[in-house]
Structures are given as structure tokens and as C-alpha cells.
JSON list of C-alpha atoms in Angstrom, two decimals:
[
{"chain": "W", "resi": 1, "resn": "MET", "atom": "CA", "xyz": [179.83, 177.41, 7.59]},
{"chain": "W", "resi": 2, "resn": "ARG", "atom": "CA", "xyz": [180.48, 174.01, 9.17]},
{"chain": "W", "resi": 3, "resn": "TYR", "atom": "CA", "xyz": [176.99, 172.71, 8.41]},
{"chain": "W", "resi": 4, "resn": "GLU", "atom": "CA", "xyz": [177.14, 173.80, 4.76]},
{"chain": "W", "resi": 5, "resn": "ASN", "atom": "CA", "xyz": [180.49, 172.03, 4.34]},
{"chain": "W", "resi": 6, "resn": "ARG", "atom": "CA", "xyz": [179.81, 169.02, 6.58]},
{"chain": "W", "resi": 7, "resn": "ARG", "atom": "CA", "xyz": [180.50, 166.50, 3.82]},
{"chain": "W", "resi": 8, "resn": "LEU", "atom": "CA", "xyz": [184.02, 167.91, 3.43]},
{"chain": "W", "resi": 9, "resn": "PHE", "atom": "CA", "xyz": [184.72, 167.68, 7.15]},
{"chain": "W", "resi": 10, "resn": "ASP", "atom": "CA", "xyz": [182.98, 164.36, 7.79]},
{"chain": "W", "resi": 11, "resn": "GLU", "atom": "CA", "xyz": [183.95, 162.34, 4.71]},
{"chain": "W", "resi": 12, "resn": "GLY", "atom": "CA", "xyz": [186.61, 164.34, 2.91]},
{"chain": "W", "resi": 13, "resn": "ASN", "atom": "CA", "xyz": [190.39, 164.47, 3.06]},
{"chain": "W", "resi": 14, "resn": "VAL", "atom": "CA", "xyz": [192.61, 167.18, 4.47]},
{"chain": "W", "resi": 15, "resn": "LEU", "atom": "CA", "xyz": [195.20, 168.23, 1.89]},
{"chain": "W", "resi": 16, "resn": "ARG", "atom": "CA", "xyz": [198.55, 169.94, 2.40]},
{"chain": "W", "resi": 17, "resn": "PRO", "atom": "CA", "xyz": [197.82, 173.51, 3.46]},
{"chain": "W", "resi": 18, "resn": "PRO", "atom": "CA", "xyz": [198.94, 176.54, 1.50]},
{"chain": "W", "resi": 19, "resn": "THR", "atom": "CA", "xyz": [201.82, 178.71, 2.64]},
{"chain": "W", "resi": 20, "resn": "VAL", "atom": "CA", "xyz": [200.39, 181.91, 4.18]},
{"chain": "W", "resi": 21, "resn": "LYS", "atom": "CA", "xyz": [202.18, 185.28, 4.13]},
{"chain": "W", "resi": 22, "resn": "THR", "atom": "CA", "xyz": [200.80, 188.26, 6.06]},
{"chain": "W", "resi": 23, "resn": "ASP", "atom": "CA", "xyz": [202.10, 191.34, 7.87]},
{"chain": "W", "resi": 24, "resn": "LEU", "atom": "CA", "xyz": [200.54, 190.28, 11.18]},
{"chain": "W", "resi": 25, "resn": "ALA", "atom": "CA", "xyz": [202.90, 189.14, 13.90]},
{"chain": "W", "resi": 26, "resn": "THR", "atom": "CA", "xyz": [202.55, 185.77, 15.59]},
{"chain": "W", "resi": 27, "resn": "VAL", "atom": "CA", "xyz": [200.89, 185.62, 19.01]},
{"chain": "W", "resi": 28, "resn": "THR", "atom": "CA", "xyz": [201.81, 183.59, 22.06]},
{"chain": "W", "resi": 29, "resn": "SER", "atom": "CA", "xyz": [199.16, 182.23, 24.39]},
{"chain": "W", "resi": 30, "resn": "SER", "atom": "CA", "xyz": [199.68, 179.67, 27.15]},
{"chain": "W", "resi": 31, "resn": "GLY", "atom": "CA", "xyz": [203.21, 179.07, 25.87]},
{"chain": "W", "resi": 32, "resn": "ASN", "atom": "CA", "xyz": [202.08, 178.31, 22.29]},
{"chain": "W", "resi": 33, "resn": "THR", "atom": "CA", "xyz": [203.10, 180.57, 19.41]},
{"chain": "W", "resi": 34, "resn": "MET", "atom": "CA", "xyz": [200.77, 180.70, 16.43]},
{"chain": "W", "resi": 35, "resn": "ARG", "atom": "CA", "xyz": [200.10, 182.68, 13.29]},
{"chain": "W", "resi": 36, "resn": "GLN", "atom": "CA", "xyz": [197.10, 184.98, 13.25]},
{"chain": "W", "resi": 37, "resn": "VAL", "atom": "CA", "xyz": [196.06, 183.88, 9.76]},
{"chain": "W", "resi": 38, "resn": "VAL", "atom": "CA", "xyz": [195.79, 180.16, 9.08]},
{"chain": "W", "resi": 39, "resn": "ALA", "atom": "CA", "xyz": [194.46, 178.20, 6.12]},
{"chain": "W", "resi": 40, "resn": "GLY", "atom": "CA", "xyz": [193.54, 174.66, 5.23]},
{"chain": "W", "resi": 41, "resn": "VAL", "atom": "CA", "xyz": [192.28, 172.76, 2.20]},
{"chain": "W", "resi": 42, "resn": "TRP", "atom": "CA", "xyz": [189.76, 169.92, 2.17]},
{"chain": "W", "resi": 43, "resn": "GLN", "atom": "CA", "xyz": [188.67, 167.72, -0.72]},
{"chain": "W", "resi": 44, "resn": "THR", "atom": "CA", "xyz": [185.63, 165.46, -0.96]},
{"chain": "W", "resi": 45, "resn": "ASP", "atom": "CA", "xyz": [186.36, 161.74, -0.98]},
{"chain": "W", "resi": 46, "resn": "ASP", "atom": "CA", "xyz": [185.30, 161.52, -4.64]},
{"chain": "W", "resi": 47, "resn": "ASN", "atom": "CA", "xyz": [187.53, 164.54, -5.59]},
{"chain": "W", "resi": 48, "resn": "SER", "atom": "CA", "xyz": [184.51, 166.45, -6.91]},
{"chain": "W", "resi": 49, "resn": "ARG", "atom": "CA", "xyz": [185.05, 169.46, -4.66]},
{"chain": "W", "resi": 50, "resn": "THR", "atom": "CA", "xyz": [188.12, 171.16, -3.19]},
{"chain": "W", "resi": 51, "resn": "VAL", "atom": "CA", "xyz": [187.68, 174.00, -0.70]},
{"chain": "W", "resi": 52, "resn": "LEU", "atom": "CA", "xyz": [190.10, 176.46, 0.90]},
{"chain": "W", "resi": 53, "resn": "LEU", "atom": "CA", "xyz": [189.29, 177.91, 4.32]},
{"chain": "W", "resi": 54, "resn": "CYS", "atom": "CA", "xyz": [191.27, 180.90, 5.53]},
{"chain": "W", "resi": 55, "resn": "VAL", "atom": "CA", "xyz": [190.82, 182.26, 9.07]},
{"chain": "W", "resi": 56, "resn": "ASN", "atom": "CA", "xyz": [191.95, 185.58, 10.52]},
{"chain": "W", "resi": 57, "resn": "ILE", "atom": "CA", "xyz": [191.98, 185.25, 14.32]},
{"chain": "W", "resi": 58, "resn": "SER", "atom": "CA", "xyz": [193.35, 188.76, 14.87]},
{"chain": "W", "resi": 59, "resn": "GLU", "atom": "CA", "xyz": [191.35, 191.87, 15.66]},
{"chain": "W", "resi": 60, "resn": "GLU", "atom": "CA", "xyz": [192.97, 193.65, 12.69]},
{"chain": "W", "resi": 61, "resn": "LYS", "atom": "CA", "xyz": [192.06, 193.68, 9.03]},
{"chain": "W", "resi": 62, "resn": "THR", "atom": "CA", "xyz": [194.85, 192.16, 6.95]},
{"chain": "W", "resi": 63, "resn": "ARG", "atom": "CA", "xyz": [195.85, 191.01, 3.49]},
{"chain": "W", "resi": 64, "resn": "ALA", "atom": "CA", "xyz": [197.09, 187.45, 3.15]},
{"chain": "W", "resi": 65, "resn": "VAL", "atom": "CA", "xyz": [198.94, 185.93, 0.20]},
{"chain": "W", "resi": 66, "resn": "LEU", "atom": "CA", "xyz": [198.46, 182.17, -0.07]},
{"chain": "W", "resi": 67, "resn": "HIS", "atom": "CA", "xyz": [200.72, 179.97, -2.19]},
{"chain": "W", "resi": 68, "resn": "LEU", "atom": "CA", "xyz": [198.84, 176.80, -3.07]},
{"chain": "W", "resi": 69, "resn": "PRO", "atom": "CA", "xyz": [200.44, 173.51, -4.09]},
{"chain": "W", "resi": 70, "resn": "THR", "atom": "CA", "xyz": [197.75, 173.18, -6.76]},
{"chain": "W", "resi": 71, "resn": "LYS", "atom": "CA", "xyz": [199.42, 170.17, -8.40]},
{"chain": "W", "resi": 72, "resn": "GLU", "atom": "CA", "xyz": [198.53, 168.20, -5.27]},
{"chain": "W", "resi": 73, "resn": "TYR", "atom": "CA", "xyz": [194.96, 169.48, -5.54]},
{"chain": "W", "resi": 74, "resn": "GLY", "atom": "CA", "xyz": [194.55, 168.13, -9.08]},
{"chain": "W", "resi": 75, "resn": "ALA", "atom": "CA", "xyz": [195.68, 171.21, -11.01]},
{"chain": "W", "resi": 76, "resn": "SER", "atom": "CA", "xyz": [198.78, 171.49, -13.16]},
{"chain": "W", "resi": 77, "resn": "SER", "atom": "CA", "xyz": [200.64, 174.47, -11.67]},
{"chain": "W", "resi": 78, "resn": "GLN", "atom": "CA", "xyz": [201.32, 176.49, -8.54]},
{"chain": "W", "resi": 79, "resn": "GLY", "atom": "CA", "xyz": [198.68, 179.04, -7.64]},
{"chain": "W", "resi": 80, "resn": "THR", "atom": "CA", "xyz": [198.62, 182.21, -5.61]},
{"chain": "W", "resi": 81, "resn": "ILE", "atom": "CA", "xyz": [195.56, 183.79, -4.03]},
{"chain": "W", "resi": 82, "resn": "THR", "atom": "CA", "xyz": [195.48, 187.18, -2.32]},
{"chain": "W", "resi": 83, "resn": "LEU", "atom": "CA", "xyz": [192.72, 187.72, 0.24]},
{"chain": "W", "resi": 84, "resn": "ASP", "atom": "CA", "xyz": [191.62, 190.76, 2.18]},
{"chain": "W", "resi": 85, "resn": "LEU", "atom": "CA", "xyz": [190.44, 189.45, 5.53]},
{"chain": "W", "resi": 86, "resn": "GLU", "atom": "CA", "xyz": [188.26, 191.28, 8.03]},
{"chain": "W", "resi": 87, "resn": "PRO", "atom": "CA", "xyz": [189.08, 190.92, 11.73]},
{"chain": "W", "resi": 88, "resn": "LEU", "atom": "CA", "xyz": [187.95, 187.63, 13.29]},
{"chain": "W", "resi": 89, "resn": "SER", "atom": "CA", "xyz": [186.72, 186.27, 9.97]},
{"chain": "W", "resi": 90, "resn": "VAL", "atom": "CA", "xyz": [186.63, 183.15, 7.83]},
{"chain": "W", "resi": 91, "resn": "LYS", "atom": "CA", "xyz": [186.69, 182.97, 4.02]},
{"chain": "W", "resi": 92, "resn": "VAL", "atom": "CA", "xyz": [185.62, 179.84, 2.19]},
{"chain": "W", "resi": 93, "resn": "ILE", "atom": "CA", "xyz": [186.78, 179.54, -1.43]},
{"chain": "W", "resi": 94, "resn": "GLU", "atom": "CA", "xyz": [185.93, 176.76, -3.85]},
{"chain": "W", "resi": 95, "resn": "LEU", "atom": "CA", "xyz": [189.06, 175.85, -5.83]}
]
């Protein structure tokens, strides 16, 4: 996944992440509390490609609802994406 998207990570820009809603509880490890489903959006430096990555670090299958600030991504309105995520998985979605 990283190799296929290396241009995004090496030369692109990180955009404001979507808001993620899921039924999974947060986890605490080494004093740090974190969500079990996280997401980020990257865009190529020439704005030709925008990609959403969503990661489920839990050992449970879950459904996540992501609210995207699509106006910031070059679209004209807010967007919502619902994803079914397998345990310990990553989804890559071209926006």
C-alpha cells in the first residue's frame, strides 16, 4: 500500500482529516488514549489525486461513518462515506 501510494506520501500534502464515528471504544496504551479507527487524506502536490486512508487497529469488525470536509478537498459540498472495516485492516479510497 505504501509503495503504490509513495508519491502521495513523499511529495503530496496532508489535508484535514475526516471526522470518524464508530461504535468501538477508545483504547489506552502506555498512558495514551486513541481511537481504534483513524483516517487521513493526502493530495498530490499538483492536486491531480486525493486519497483517503482509513485504518481499523482493533481486532473487531466495525462500521465507520466518515464526514469529509470535501470543500477543502476541491469539491463543493460536505460528503459522508460509510465503510465496513475488517479487523486490523486498511482501506484506500480515491476521492
